[in-house]
């Protein structure tokens, strides 16, 4: 168990800079998810933490010890790879125990540690097999066994679930969370899957183009995204962005656009009259029946029942809006529809800078 | 319609087999002939009437070449030269191929290209400068010198072949091993080499056969008994006025025996090595 801090970590390949001054602090026992689209630098950053790649500048501190100049083997970390990277020529037992073998642990203690790890991951019956004779889920468990057996300071996961089918992925996600709760070891986890980020992380770093867009707990990332990229990247269906104008009304500030007039509540002194983009999560829309007090008035475009909810696409003043409504919603194409929204749940973005306007 | 389709396919089959059998005859014919000749007494070899199958089988040619010539020395020299060549290639070539496959350094592609370029020059062109160099350092007419000469043109080939096998081994495995506590070299030896084992065997056998059968370099760089290899030795048995066919044939058969043995032993690994990547996605 240890803290992790990255201090102004930069990385360039030739003249191409792929990481621009990354600063991250992870508390002891924390679960940091590096989230972003492919090519955002998240895997490079993970490799740099592992020591498989070198920094161009900056410092990496694990448990109070600067490891920037140490080879991977001396950083006391363990890593689970996307392809699992099990040694194909070795049995499962030797795969799990390889790290201990390399560190010269005695055979007895090694066997004991491997047995304990295998038991925790329910792979005891597979110990004699070769990796080629395992299913995807079993390989994943063995790869995790190899990581936990050494009791490292820090776990690194590189998109560990992306090669599994959907059902198994959910299972293994739960397994990873359980493992983290039981072992309490700090984890850095790379993924492009926002659900994994939301469910697992204590801290999420959303990355794009080698910059951290936002570093915060999952709740904050979801509810108060720092900019439009983060807002659009997290959540499915994505946050609705509506163009309009901020103006002062009778009862305080209002967001106004064609067929939209949303009271933002008490007077917010920090705001000024300007063009803005309103960000509303699909689940924040409430359908109301021809209420004059409704803020949004539009026509139904598409109704998509998914089972637990219905996704309702409407056209409001020429802007397309997706709302997540109850499963028993009974509207049809072309019907009129009206919504209200809790004004505290919405976000305002500056159309120029794309940044969230705090208020 | 159906019938003509069938007969056309039959004709195609026949044609295929005719072509294949002809090729096989060209490949195997000389071997078979050499083998038959080696079993004939000298008087039955040069006859007015062609005699394909030996009328009485004798092993006197084998006895003759083994006891009355320096053939055992030639074979020993060949074995030593081949072994040294393979040893040098395996040790330096493996390290080089690994570096070319995994490390990024300036001039990597150019050096690899250079290796390929060396192969394009005819060996004859390199012999004279090589001879001068060898003479300067006193390695002419030594088995080690000959092995070095072989290495000079076999090593690039070895590196090229092995690099392909290394490229096919996933990099993440070494990353995992390095995190698990290996050094870079340790990861190569423990993880990558076992994976590329078949490729290593295939490449080594390739080198071994080339070194074993090599003639021109051996002819130029060896002058005495001490380092002469079997292809040169056999050639020198051809005199101006006599041509001991039977003995030469027996020598030929004896010389390909080690190669055949080697093949028998490593055959499986080699076939797997040569087809690696073809079936695994």
Coordinates of C-alpha atoms in Angstrom, one line a residue:
Chain A
X1 CA 0.0 0.0 0.0
X2 CA 1.3 3.4 -0.9
X3 CA 0.5 6.8 -2.2
X4 CA 1.3 7.7 -5.7
X5 CA 2.2 11.2 -7.0
X6 CA 3.1 12.3 -10.5
X7 CA 4.8 15.6 -10.6
X8 CA 4.8 17.5 -13.9
X9 CA 5.3 14.3 -15.9
X10 CA 6.1 15.0 -19.6
X11 CA 6.8 12.6 -22.5
X12 CA 7.8 13.3 -26.0
X13 CA 8.6 11.0 -28.9
X14 CA 11.0 13.0 -31.0
X15 CA 9.2 16.3 -31.6
X16 CA 5.8 14.9 -30.7
X17 CA 4.8 15.6 -27.2
X18 CA 2.3 13.0 -25.9
X19 CA 2.0 14.0 -22.3
X20 CA 1.9 17.6 -21.2
X21 CA 2.8 18.1 -17.6
X22 CA 0.7 15.5 -15.8
X23 CA 0.1 16.2 -12.0
X24 CA -1.7 13.5 -10.1
X25 CA -1.9 12.7 -6.4
X26 CA -3.5 9.4 -5.4
X27 CA -4.2 8.7 -1.7
X28 CA -3.1 5.4 0.0
X29 CA -5.6 2.7 -1.0
X30 CA -7.1 4.9 -3.7
X31 CA -8.4 3.7 -7.0
X32 CA -7.4 6.0 -9.9
X33 CA -8.9 5.5 -13.3
X34 CA -7.2 7.0 -16.3
X35 CA -10.0 7.5 -18.7
X36 CA -10.0 8.8 -22.2
X37 CA -10.4 8.0 -25.9
X38 CA -7.6 6.0 -27.7
X39 CA -4.5 8.1 -28.3
X40 CA -5.1 10.3 -25.3
X41 CA -1.9 9.2 -23.6
X42 CA -3.4 7.1 -20.9
X43 CA -1.5 3.9 -21.7
X44 CA 1.7 5.8 -22.1
X45 CA 1.2 7.3 -18.7
X46 CA 0.6 3.9 -17.2
X47 CA 3.8 2.5 -18.9
X48 CA 5.7 5.4 -17.4
X49 CA 4.4 4.7 -13.9
X50 CA 5.4 1.0 -14.5
X51 CA 8.9 2.0 -15.7
X52 CA 8.4 0.3 -19.1
X53 CA 8.7 3.7 -20.7
X54 CA 10.9 6.6 -19.6
X55 CA 9.7 10.1 -18.8
X56 CA 11.1 13.1 -20.7
X57 CA 10.9 15.1 -17.5
X58 CA 9.0 15.1 -14.2
X59 CA 9.0 12.8 -11.2
X60 CA 7.1 9.7 -10.1
X61 CA 6.9 9.0 -6.4
X62 CA 5.5 5.8 -5.1
X63 CA 5.1 5.5 -1.3
X64 CA 7.3 8.5 -0.7
X65 CA 10.1 7.1 -2.8
X66 CA 11.1 8.6 -6.1
X67 CA 11.2 5.8 -8.7
X68 CA 11.8 7.7 -11.9
X69 CA 15.2 6.2 -12.3
X70 CA 14.4 2.7 -11.2
X71 CA 13.8 -0.2 -13.6
X72 CA 10.4 -1.8 -13.4
X73 CA 11.5 -4.7 -11.2
X74 CA 12.6 -2.3 -8.4
X75 CA 9.4 -0.3 -8.3
X76 CA 7.4 -2.9 -6.3
X77 CA 4.5 -2.7 -8.6
X78 CA 2.4 -5.3 -10.4
X79 CA 0.6 -5.0 -13.6
X80 CA -2.3 -6.7 -15.4
X81 CA -2.2 -6.4 -19.2
X82 CA -4.9 -6.1 -21.7
X83 CA -3.7 -9.3 -23.4
X84 CA -3.1 -10.9 -19.9
X85 CA 0.5 -11.5 -21.0
X86 CA 0.6 -15.0 -19.4
X87 CA 3.8 -16.8 -20.1
X88 CA 2.7 -19.5 -22.6
X89 CA 5.4 -21.9 -21.8
X90 CA 4.7 -22.1 -18.1
X91 CA 1.9 -23.7 -16.0
X92 CA -0.6 -21.5 -14.3
X93 CA 1.2 -22.1 -11.0
X94 CA 4.5 -21.0 -12.3
X95 CA 2.9 -18.0 -14.0
X96 CA 1.5 -16.8 -10.7
X97 CA 4.6 -17.6 -8.8
X98 CA 7.1 -16.1 -11.4
X99 CA 7.4 -12.8 -9.6
X100 CA 8.3 -14.5 -6.4
X101 CA 10.6 -16.9 -8.2
X102 CA 12.5 -13.9 -9.6
X103 CA 12.8 -12.4 -6.2
X104 CA 14.3 -15.6 -4.8
X105 CA 11.4 -16.6 -2.5
X106 CA 11.8 -20.1 -1.1
X107 CA 9.8 -22.8 -2.8
X108 CA 7.6 -23.5 0.2
X109 CA 6.7 -19.9 0.8
X110 CA 6.1 -19.5 -2.9
X111 CA 3.7 -22.5 -3.0
X112 CA 1.8 -21.1 -0.1
X113 CA 1.5 -17.6 -1.5
X114 CA 0.4 -19.0 -4.9
X115 CA -2.2 -21.3 -3.2
X116 CA -3.6 -18.3 -1.3
X117 CA -3.8 -16.1 -4.4
X118 CA -5.3 -18.9 -6.4
X119 CA -7.9 -19.5 -3.7
X120 CA -8.9 -15.9 -3.6
X121 CA -9.4 -15.9 -7.4
X122 CA -10.9 -19.4 -7.5
X123 CA -8.4 -20.8 -9.9
X124 CA -6.9 -23.5 -7.7
X125 CA -8.2 -26.3 -9.9
X126 CA -6.4 -24.7 -12.9
X127 CA -2.9 -24.6 -11.4
X128 CA -1.4 -27.4 -13.6
X129 CA -2.7 -26.1 -16.9
X130 CA -1.0 -24.0 -19.5
X131 CA -2.5 -20.6 -20.4
X132 CA -3.5 -21.9 -23.8
X133 CA -6.0 -24.2 -22.2
X134 CA -7.8 -21.5 -20.2
X135 CA -10.9 -19.5 -21.2
X136 CA -10.7 -15.7 -21.4
X137 CA -12.1 -15.2 -17.9
X138 CA -9.8 -17.8 -16.4
X139 CA -6.8 -16.1 -18.0
X140 CA -7.9 -12.8 -16.6
X141 CA -8.1 -14.3 -13.1
X142 CA -4.7 -15.9 -13.5
X143 CA -3.3 -12.5 -14.6
X144 CA -4.8 -10.9 -11.5
X145 CA -3.4 -13.7 -9.4
X146 CA 0.1 -13.0 -10.7
X147 CA -0.4 -9.4 -9.7
X148 CA -1.7 -9.9 -6.1
X149 CA 0.6 -12.8 -5.1
X150 CA 3.5 -10.4 -4.7
X151 CA 1.7 -8.0 -2.4
X152 CA 3.0 -4.9 -4.3
X153 CA 2.7 -1.2 -3.4
X154 CA 0.7 -0.4 -6.4
X155 CA -1.4 -2.3 -9.0
X156 CA -1.5 -1.2 -12.6
X157 CA -4.3 -2.4 -14.8
X158 CA -4.1 -1.8 -18.5
X159 CA -7.6 -2.1 -20.0
X160 CA -7.9 -5.5 -18.4
X161 CA -11.5 -6.2 -19.3
X162 CA -11.6 -5.1 -22.9
X163 CA -11.0 -8.6 -24.3
X164 CA -13.9 -10.2 -22.4
X165 CA -17.5 -10.5 -23.6
X166 CA -20.1 -8.2 -22.1
X167 CA -21.4 -10.6 -19.4
X168 CA -18.0 -11.7 -18.2
X169 CA -16.8 -8.0 -18.2
X170 CA -19.5 -7.1 -15.6
X171 CA -18.5 -10.1 -13.5
X172 CA -14.8 -9.3 -13.5
X173 CA -15.5 -5.7 -12.8
X174 CA -17.2 -6.7 -9.6
X175 CA -14.3 -9.0 -8.9
X176 CA -11.8 -6.2 -9.3
X177 CA -13.8 -4.0 -7.0
X178 CA -14.1 -6.8 -4.4
X179 CA -10.3 -7.4 -4.7
X180 CA -9.6 -3.7 -4.1
X181 CA -11.8 -3.6 -1.1
X182 CA -10.3 -6.7 0.4
X183 CA -6.6 -5.9 -0.3
X184 CA -6.8 -2.1 0.1
X185 CA -3.8 -1.7 -2.3
X186 CA -3.7 1.5 -4.4
X187 CA -4.7 0.9 -8.0
X188 CA -4.1 2.8 -11.3
X189 CA -6.5 1.5 -13.9
X190 CA -6.6 2.5 -17.6
X191 CA -9.8 2.2 -19.6
X192 CA -11.8 3.9 -22.2
X193 CA -15.0 2.5 -20.7
X194 CA -16.8 5.2 -18.7
X195 CA -18.9 2.6 -16.8
X196 CA -15.7 1.0 -15.5
X197 CA -14.5 4.4 -14.4
X198 CA -17.7 5.3 -12.7
X199 CA -18.1 2.0 -10.8
X200 CA -14.5 1.4 -9.8
X201 CA -12.8 4.7 -9.2
X202 CA -12.3 6.8 -6.1
X203 CA -10.7 9.3 -8.5
X204 CA -11.0 9.7 -12.2
X205 CA -8.5 11.5 -14.5
X206 CA -10.2 12.2 -17.8
X207 CA -7.5 12.6 -20.4
X208 CA -7.5 14.0 -23.9
X209 CA -4.6 14.9 -26.2
X210 CA -2.0 14.3 -23.4
X211 CA -3.7 16.7 -21.0
X212 CA -5.7 15.9 -17.9
X213 CA -9.1 17.5 -18.6
X214 CA -10.4 16.9 -15.1
X215 CA -9.2 15.0 -12.0
X216 CA -11.9 14.4 -9.5
X217 CA -14.1 11.8 -7.9
X218 CA -16.6 10.1 -10.2
X219 CA -19.6 11.9 -8.8
X220 CA -18.1 15.3 -9.5
X221 CA -17.0 14.2 -12.9
X222 CA -20.5 13.1 -13.7
X223 CA -22.4 16.0 -12.2
X224 CA -20.0 18.9 -12.6
X225 CA -17.8 18.2 -15.6
X226 CA -15.1 20.7 -16.0
X227 CA -15.7 21.2 -19.7
X228 CA -17.8 20.0 -22.6
X229 CA -15.4 17.2 -23.5
X230 CA -15.7 15.6 -20.1
X231 CA -19.4 16.2 -20.1
X232 CA -19.8 14.6 -23.5
X233 CA -17.4 11.7 -22.8
X234 CA -19.0 10.5 -19.6
X235 CA -22.6 9.2 -19.6
X236 CA -24.5 7.2 -22.1
X237 CA -26.5 8.5 -23.7
X238 CA -24.4 11.6 -23.6
X239 CA -25.3 14.9 -22.0
X240 CA -27.6 17.1 -24.0
X241 CA -26.1 20.4 -25.1
X242 CA -28.5 23.2 -25.9
X243 CA -27.6 26.5 -27.3
X244 CA -29.3 29.6 -25.9
X245 CA -28.9 32.8 -24.1
X246 CA -28.5 33.7 -20.4
X247 CA -30.8 36.5 -19.4
X248 CA -32.1 38.2 -16.3
X249 CA -35.8 37.4 -15.7
X250 CA -38.3 38.3 -13.0
X251 CA -37.3 35.5 -10.7
X252 CA -33.5 35.6 -11.3
X253 CA -31.4 34.2 -14.2
X254 CA -33.0 32.4 -17.0
X255 CA -31.7 30.2 -19.8
X256 CA -33.6 31.1 -23.0
X257 CA -33.8 29.5 -26.4
X258 CA -36.6 28.8 -28.9
X259 CA -39.3 26.8 -27.0
X260 CA -37.1 26.8 -23.9
X261 CA -37.3 29.0 -20.9
X262 CA -35.6 27.6 -17.8
X263 CA -35.5 29.5 -14.5
X264 CA -32.1 28.9 -13.0
X265 CA -33.4 29.9 -9.5
X266 CA -32.3 32.7 -7.2
X267 CA -30.2 35.5 -8.6
X268 CA -26.7 34.3 -9.3
X269 CA -24.6 37.4 -9.1
X270 CA -21.5 35.9 -10.8
X271 CA -23.3 35.3 -14.1
X272 CA -23.6 37.8 -17.0
X273 CA -25.8 38.0 -20.0
X274 CA -24.2 36.0 -22.7
X275 CA -24.6 33.2 -25.2
X276 CA -24.2 29.8 -23.3
X277 CA -24.6 26.1 -23.8
X278 CA -26.9 24.4 -21.4
X279 CA -25.8 20.8 -20.4
X280 CA -28.6 18.5 -19.2
X281 CA -28.2 14.8 -18.4
X282 CA -30.9 12.7 -20.1
X283 CA -32.3 11.4 -16.8
X284 CA -32.9 14.9 -15.5
X285 CA -35.8 15.5 -17.9
X286 CA -39.2 15.0 -16.3
X287 CA -42.2 14.7 -18.6
X288 CA -45.0 17.0 -17.7
X289 CA -48.4 17.1 -19.3
X290 CA -49.1 20.4 -21.0
X291 CA -48.1 22.3 -17.9
X292 CA -47.6 26.0 -18.5
X293 CA -44.8 25.9 -16.0
X294 CA -42.8 23.4 -18.2
X295 CA -39.5 24.8 -19.3
X296 CA -39.1 22.7 -22.6
X297 CA -41.7 22.3 -25.3
X298 CA -41.1 20.1 -28.3
X299 CA -42.3 17.2 -30.5
X300 CA -41.4 13.6 -30.1
X301 CA -39.0 12.3 -32.8
X302 CA -38.1 8.8 -31.8
X303 CA -39.2 6.5 -28.9
X304 CA -36.8 3.7 -28.0
X305 CA -37.8 1.4 -25.1
X306 CA -34.7 -0.4 -23.6
X307 CA -36.5 -2.3 -20.9
X308 CA -35.8 -0.4 -17.7
X309 CA -36.2 3.0 -19.4
X310 CA -37.3 4.5 -22.6
X311 CA -35.0 6.8 -24.5
X312 CA -37.0 9.6 -25.9
X313 CA -35.6 11.8 -28.7
X314 CA -37.4 15.1 -29.1
X315 CA -37.0 18.1 -31.2
X316 CA -37.1 21.3 -29.1
X317 CA -36.9 24.5 -31.1
X318 CA -34.9 22.7 -33.7
X319 CA -32.5 21.2 -31.2
X320 CA -32.4 17.4 -30.7
X321 CA -32.7 16.3 -27.1
X322 CA -32.5 12.8 -25.6
X323 CA -34.4 12.2 -22.4
X324 CA -34.4 9.0 -20.3
X325 CA -38.0 8.5 -19.2
X326 CA -40.0 5.8 -17.4
X327 CA -40.5 2.4 -19.1
X328 CA -44.2 3.0 -19.3
X329 CA -44.0 6.2 -21.3
X330 CA -46.8 6.2 -23.9
X331 CA -46.0 8.8 -26.5
X332 CA -45.6 8.5 -30.3
X333 CA -43.8 10.1 -33.1
X334 CA -45.2 13.7 -33.7
X335 CA -46.8 14.1 -30.3
X336 CA -46.3 17.2 -28.3
X337 CA -44.1 16.8 -25.2
X338 CA -43.1 19.1 -22.4
X339 CA -40.3 18.7 -19.8
X340 CA -39.2 20.3 -16.6
X341 CA -35.6 20.1 -15.3
X342 CA -34.3 20.7 -11.8
X343 CA -32.2 23.8 -12.3
X344 CA -29.6 22.7 -9.8
X345 CA -28.8 19.7 -11.9
X346 CA -27.8 21.5 -15.1
X347 CA -24.5 22.9 -16.2
X348 CA -23.7 25.9 -18.2
X349 CA -20.7 26.0 -20.6
X350 CA -19.1 28.9 -22.3
X351 CA -19.5 28.3 -26.1
X352 CA -16.0 29.8 -26.8
X353 CA -13.8 28.2 -24.2
X354 CA -16.0 25.1 -23.8
X355 CA -15.4 25.4 -20.0
X356 CA -18.1 25.1 -17.4
X357 CA -19.4 28.4 -16.0
X358 CA -19.3 28.1 -12.2
X359 CA -22.3 29.6 -10.5
Chain B
X1 CA -21.6 -31.6 -69.0
X2 CA -21.0 -33.4 -65.7
X3 CA -18.9 -36.0 -67.4
X4 CA -16.7 -33.5 -69.2
X5 CA -16.2 -31.7 -65.9
X6 CA -15.0 -34.9 -64.3
X7 CA -12.7 -35.8 -67.0
X8 CA -11.2 -32.3 -67.1
X9 CA -10.5 -32.6 -63.4
X10 CA -8.9 -36.0 -64.0
X11 CA -6.7 -34.6 -66.7
X12 CA -5.7 -31.8 -64.4
X13 CA -4.8 -34.3 -61.7
X14 CA -2.7 -36.3 -64.0
X15 CA -0.9 -33.3 -65.2
X16 CA -0.2 -32.2 -61.6
X17 CA 1.2 -35.6 -60.8
X18 CA 3.4 -35.7 -63.9
X19 CA 4.9 -32.3 -63.1
X20 CA 5.5 -33.2 -59.4
X21 CA 7.0 -36.6 -60.3
X22 CA 9.3 -35.1 -62.8
X23 CA 10.5 -32.5 -60.3
X24 CA 10.9 -35.2 -57.6
X25 CA 12.9 -37.3 -60.1
X26 CA 15.2 -34.4 -60.7
X27 CA 15.7 -33.8 -57.0
X28 CA 16.0 -37.3 -55.8
X29 CA 17.5 -39.0 -58.9
X30 CA 21.1 -37.8 -58.3
X31 CA 20.9 -38.9 -54.7
X32 CA 19.6 -42.4 -55.6
X33 CA 22.2 -42.8 -58.3
X34 CA 24.9 -41.7 -55.9
X35 CA 23.7 -44.2 -53.4
X36 CA 23.6 -47.0 -55.9
X37 CA 27.0 -46.2 -57.2
X38 CA 28.5 -46.2 -53.8
X39 CA 27.4 -49.9 -53.4
X40 CA 29.0 -51.0 -56.6
X41 CA 32.5 -52.4 -57.0
X42 CA 34.7 -50.2 -59.1
X43 CA 34.6 -52.6 -62.1
X44 CA 30.7 -52.3 -62.3
X45 CA 30.7 -48.5 -62.3
X46 CA 32.5 -47.8 -65.6
X47 CA 31.0 -50.3 -68.0
X48 CA 30.1 -50.2 -71.7
X49 CA 26.5 -51.2 -70.8
X50 CA 24.6 -48.9 -68.4
X51 CA 23.9 -50.9 -65.2
X52 CA 21.4 -49.2 -62.9
X53 CA 20.9 -51.8 -60.2
X54 CA 24.1 -53.1 -58.7
X55 CA 24.4 -56.8 -59.4
X56 CA 26.5 -57.5 -56.3
X57 CA 26.4 -55.2 -53.4
X58 CA 29.6 -54.2 -51.7
X59 CA 30.6 -51.9 -48.9
X60 CA 34.3 -51.7 -50.0
X61 CA 33.9 -48.1 -51.1
X62 CA 32.9 -47.1 -47.6
X63 CA 35.7 -49.0 -46.0
X64 CA 38.1 -47.5 -48.5
X65 CA 37.2 -43.9 -48.0
X66 CA 37.1 -44.3 -44.2
X67 CA 40.4 -46.2 -43.8
X68 CA 42.5 -45.3 -46.8
X69 CA 41.9 -41.6 -47.1
X70 CA 41.9 -38.7 -44.7
X71 CA 38.1 -38.6 -44.8
X72 CA 37.6 -38.9 -41.0
X73 CA 39.8 -35.8 -40.6
X74 CA 37.8 -33.9 -43.2
X75 CA 34.5 -34.8 -41.5
X76 CA 35.9 -33.8 -38.1
X77 CA 37.1 -30.5 -39.5
X78 CA 33.7 -29.9 -41.0
X79 CA 32.0 -30.7 -37.8
X80 CA 34.2 -28.3 -35.8
X81 CA 33.9 -25.5 -38.3
X82 CA 30.1 -26.0 -38.5
X83 CA 29.7 -26.1 -34.7
X84 CA 31.8 -23.0 -34.2
X85 CA 29.9 -21.1 -36.9
X86 CA 26.6 -22.1 -35.4
X87 CA 27.8 -21.2 -31.9
X88 CA 29.0 -17.8 -32.9
X89 CA 25.8 -17.1 -34.9
X90 CA 23.5 -18.3 -32.1
X91 CA 25.1 -16.2 -29.4
X92 CA 25.8 -13.0 -31.2
X93 CA 22.9 -13.4 -33.7
X94 CA 20.3 -13.9 -31.0
X95 CA 21.4 -10.9 -29.1
X96 CA 21.5 -8.8 -32.2
X97 CA 18.1 -10.0 -33.5
X98 CA 16.6 -9.3 -30.1
X99 CA 18.0 -5.8 -30.2
X100 CA 16.8 -5.2 -33.7
X101 CA 13.4 -6.5 -32.8
X102 CA 12.8 -4.6 -29.5
X103 CA 15.1 -1.6 -29.2
X104 CA 14.7 1.7 -31.1
X105 CA 18.1 3.1 -32.0
X106 CA 19.5 5.3 -34.7
X107 CA 20.3 3.5 -37.9
X108 CA 18.4 0.4 -37.0
X109 CA 16.7 0.1 -40.3
X110 CA 19.8 1.0 -42.3
X111 CA 21.8 -1.7 -40.6
X112 CA 19.2 -4.3 -41.3
X113 CA 19.1 -3.1 -44.9
X114 CA 22.9 -3.3 -45.0
X115 CA 22.7 -7.0 -43.9
X116 CA 20.4 -7.7 -46.8
X117 CA 22.7 -5.9 -49.1
X118 CA 25.7 -8.0 -48.1
X119 CA 23.8 -11.1 -49.2
X120 CA 23.4 -9.6 -52.7
X121 CA 27.1 -9.5 -53.4
X122 CA 28.4 -12.8 -54.9
X123 CA 30.6 -14.7 -52.5
X124 CA 33.4 -14.8 -55.0
X125 CA 33.8 -11.0 -54.7
X126 CA 34.3 -11.2 -51.0
X127 CA 36.8 -14.0 -51.0
X128 CA 39.9 -12.1 -52.0
X129 CA 39.6 -9.2 -49.5
X130 CA 38.6 -11.7 -46.9
X131 CA 41.7 -13.8 -47.7
X132 CA 43.9 -10.8 -47.4
X133 CA 42.4 -9.9 -44.0
X134 CA 42.6 -13.5 -42.8
X135 CA 46.3 -13.7 -43.8
X136 CA 47.0 -10.4 -42.0
X137 CA 45.6 -11.7 -38.7
X138 CA 47.1 -15.2 -39.3
X139 CA 43.8 -17.0 -39.6
X140 CA 44.3 -18.5 -43.0
X141 CA 44.2 -22.3 -42.9
X142 CA 42.6 -22.5 -39.5
X143 CA 39.2 -23.9 -38.6
X144 CA 38.4 -20.9 -36.5
X145 CA 39.2 -18.6 -39.4
X146 CA 37.0 -20.5 -41.7
X147 CA 34.2 -20.4 -39.1
X148 CA 34.6 -16.6 -38.9
X149 CA 34.4 -16.4 -42.7
X150 CA 31.2 -18.4 -42.7
X151 CA 29.8 -16.2 -39.9
X152 CA 30.5 -13.1 -42.0
X153 CA 27.9 -14.1 -44.5
X154 CA 25.6 -16.4 -42.5
X155 CA 25.1 -14.1 -39.5
X156 CA 23.2 -11.5 -41.4
X157 CA 20.8 -14.2 -42.6
X158 CA 20.5 -15.6 -39.1
X159 CA 19.7 -12.2 -37.7
X160 CA 17.0 -11.6 -40.3
X161 CA 15.4 -14.9 -39.8
X162 CA 15.4 -14.7 -36.0
X163 CA 14.2 -11.1 -35.9
X164 CA 11.0 -12.3 -37.6
X165 CA 10.5 -14.8 -34.9
X166 CA 11.2 -12.3 -32.1
X167 CA 8.8 -9.8 -33.8
X168 CA 6.1 -12.4 -33.5
X169 CA 6.5 -12.8 -29.8
X170 CA 4.2 -10.4 -27.9
X171 CA 6.1 -7.5 -26.2
X172 CA 3.7 -7.5 -23.3
X173 CA 5.2 -10.8 -22.1
X174 CA 8.6 -9.2 -21.5
X175 CA 6.9 -6.2 -19.9
X176 CA 5.2 -8.5 -17.6
X177 CA 8.5 -10.4 -16.8
X178 CA 10.3 -7.1 -16.3
X179 CA 7.7 -6.0 -13.8
X180 CA 7.8 -9.5 -12.2
X181 CA 11.5 -8.9 -11.5
X182 CA 13.5 -9.8 -14.6
X183 CA 16.1 -7.7 -16.2
X184 CA 15.7 -7.0 -19.9
X185 CA 18.2 -9.8 -20.8
X186 CA 16.6 -12.1 -18.2
X187 CA 13.2 -11.6 -19.8
X188 CA 14.7 -12.4 -23.2
X189 CA 16.3 -15.6 -22.0
X190 CA 13.4 -16.8 -19.8
X191 CA 10.4 -15.7 -21.8
X192 CA 11.2 -14.8 -25.4
X193 CA 13.7 -17.5 -26.2
X194 CA 11.4 -20.4 -25.1
X195 CA 8.8 -18.9 -27.3
X196 CA 11.1 -18.5 -30.3
X197 CA 12.7 -21.8 -29.7
X198 CA 11.4 -23.4 -32.9
X199 CA 12.5 -20.4 -34.9
X200 CA 15.9 -20.6 -33.3
X201 CA 16.2 -24.3 -34.2
X202 CA 15.0 -23.7 -37.7
X203 CA 17.5 -20.8 -38.2
X204 CA 20.4 -22.7 -36.6
X205 CA 19.8 -25.8 -38.8
X206 CA 19.7 -23.5 -41.8
X207 CA 23.1 -22.0 -40.8
X208 CA 24.5 -25.4 -40.0
X209 CA 23.6 -26.9 -43.4
X210 CA 25.0 -23.9 -45.2
X211 CA 28.3 -24.1 -43.3
X212 CA 28.5 -27.9 -43.6
X213 CA 28.1 -27.8 -47.4
X214 CA 30.1 -24.7 -48.2
X215 CA 32.8 -25.1 -50.8
X216 CA 34.3 -22.0 -52.3
X217 CA 35.4 -20.3 -49.1
X218 CA 36.8 -23.6 -47.8
X219 CA 38.7 -24.1 -51.0
X220 CA 40.3 -20.7 -50.8
X221 CA 40.9 -20.3 -47.1
X222 CA 42.2 -23.8 -46.3
X223 CA 45.5 -25.1 -47.7
X224 CA 46.5 -27.9 -45.4
X225 CA 45.1 -31.1 -43.9
X226 CA 44.6 -29.5 -40.6
X227 CA 41.6 -27.4 -41.5
X228 CA 40.3 -28.8 -44.8
X229 CA 36.6 -29.6 -44.8
X230 CA 34.9 -32.5 -46.6
X231 CA 33.6 -30.8 -49.7
X232 CA 37.1 -29.6 -50.5
X233 CA 38.7 -32.9 -49.6
X234 CA 36.3 -34.8 -51.9
X235 CA 37.0 -32.4 -54.7
X236 CA 40.8 -33.0 -54.3
X237 CA 40.3 -36.7 -54.6
X238 CA 39.5 -36.1 -58.2
X239 CA 42.8 -36.7 -59.9
X240 CA 44.0 -35.7 -63.4
X241 CA 44.1 -39.3 -64.5
X242 CA 41.8 -41.1 -62.2
X243 CA 38.3 -40.6 -61.0
X244 CA 37.4 -42.9 -58.1
X245 CA 33.6 -42.8 -58.6
X246 CA 32.7 -45.4 -56.0
X247 CA 34.7 -43.8 -53.3
X248 CA 33.5 -40.3 -54.0
X249 CA 29.9 -41.5 -54.0
X250 CA 30.5 -43.2 -50.6
X251 CA 32.0 -40.0 -49.3
X252 CA 29.0 -38.1 -50.5
X253 CA 26.6 -40.4 -48.8
X254 CA 28.6 -40.3 -45.6
X255 CA 28.6 -36.5 -45.7
X256 CA 24.9 -36.1 -46.0
X257 CA 24.3 -38.5 -43.1
X258 CA 24.9 -35.9 -40.4
X259 CA 22.5 -33.5 -42.1
X260 CA 19.8 -36.2 -42.4
X261 CA 20.3 -37.1 -38.7
X262 CA 20.1 -33.5 -37.7
X263 CA 16.9 -33.2 -39.6
X264 CA 15.4 -36.3 -38.1
X265 CA 16.1 -34.9 -34.6
X266 CA 14.8 -31.4 -35.0
X267 CA 12.3 -32.0 -37.8
X268 CA 9.2 -31.3 -35.8
X269 CA 10.5 -28.1 -34.1
X270 CA 11.8 -26.9 -37.5
X271 CA 8.5 -27.4 -39.4
X272 CA 6.7 -25.6 -36.5
X273 CA 9.3 -22.9 -36.6
X274 CA 9.0 -22.4 -40.4
X275 CA 5.2 -22.2 -40.3
X276 CA 5.0 -20.2 -37.0
X277 CA 2.4 -17.5 -37.3
X278 CA 0.8 -19.2 -40.2
X279 CA -1.9 -20.8 -38.1
X280 CA -1.9 -18.9 -34.9
X281 CA -3.8 -15.7 -35.4

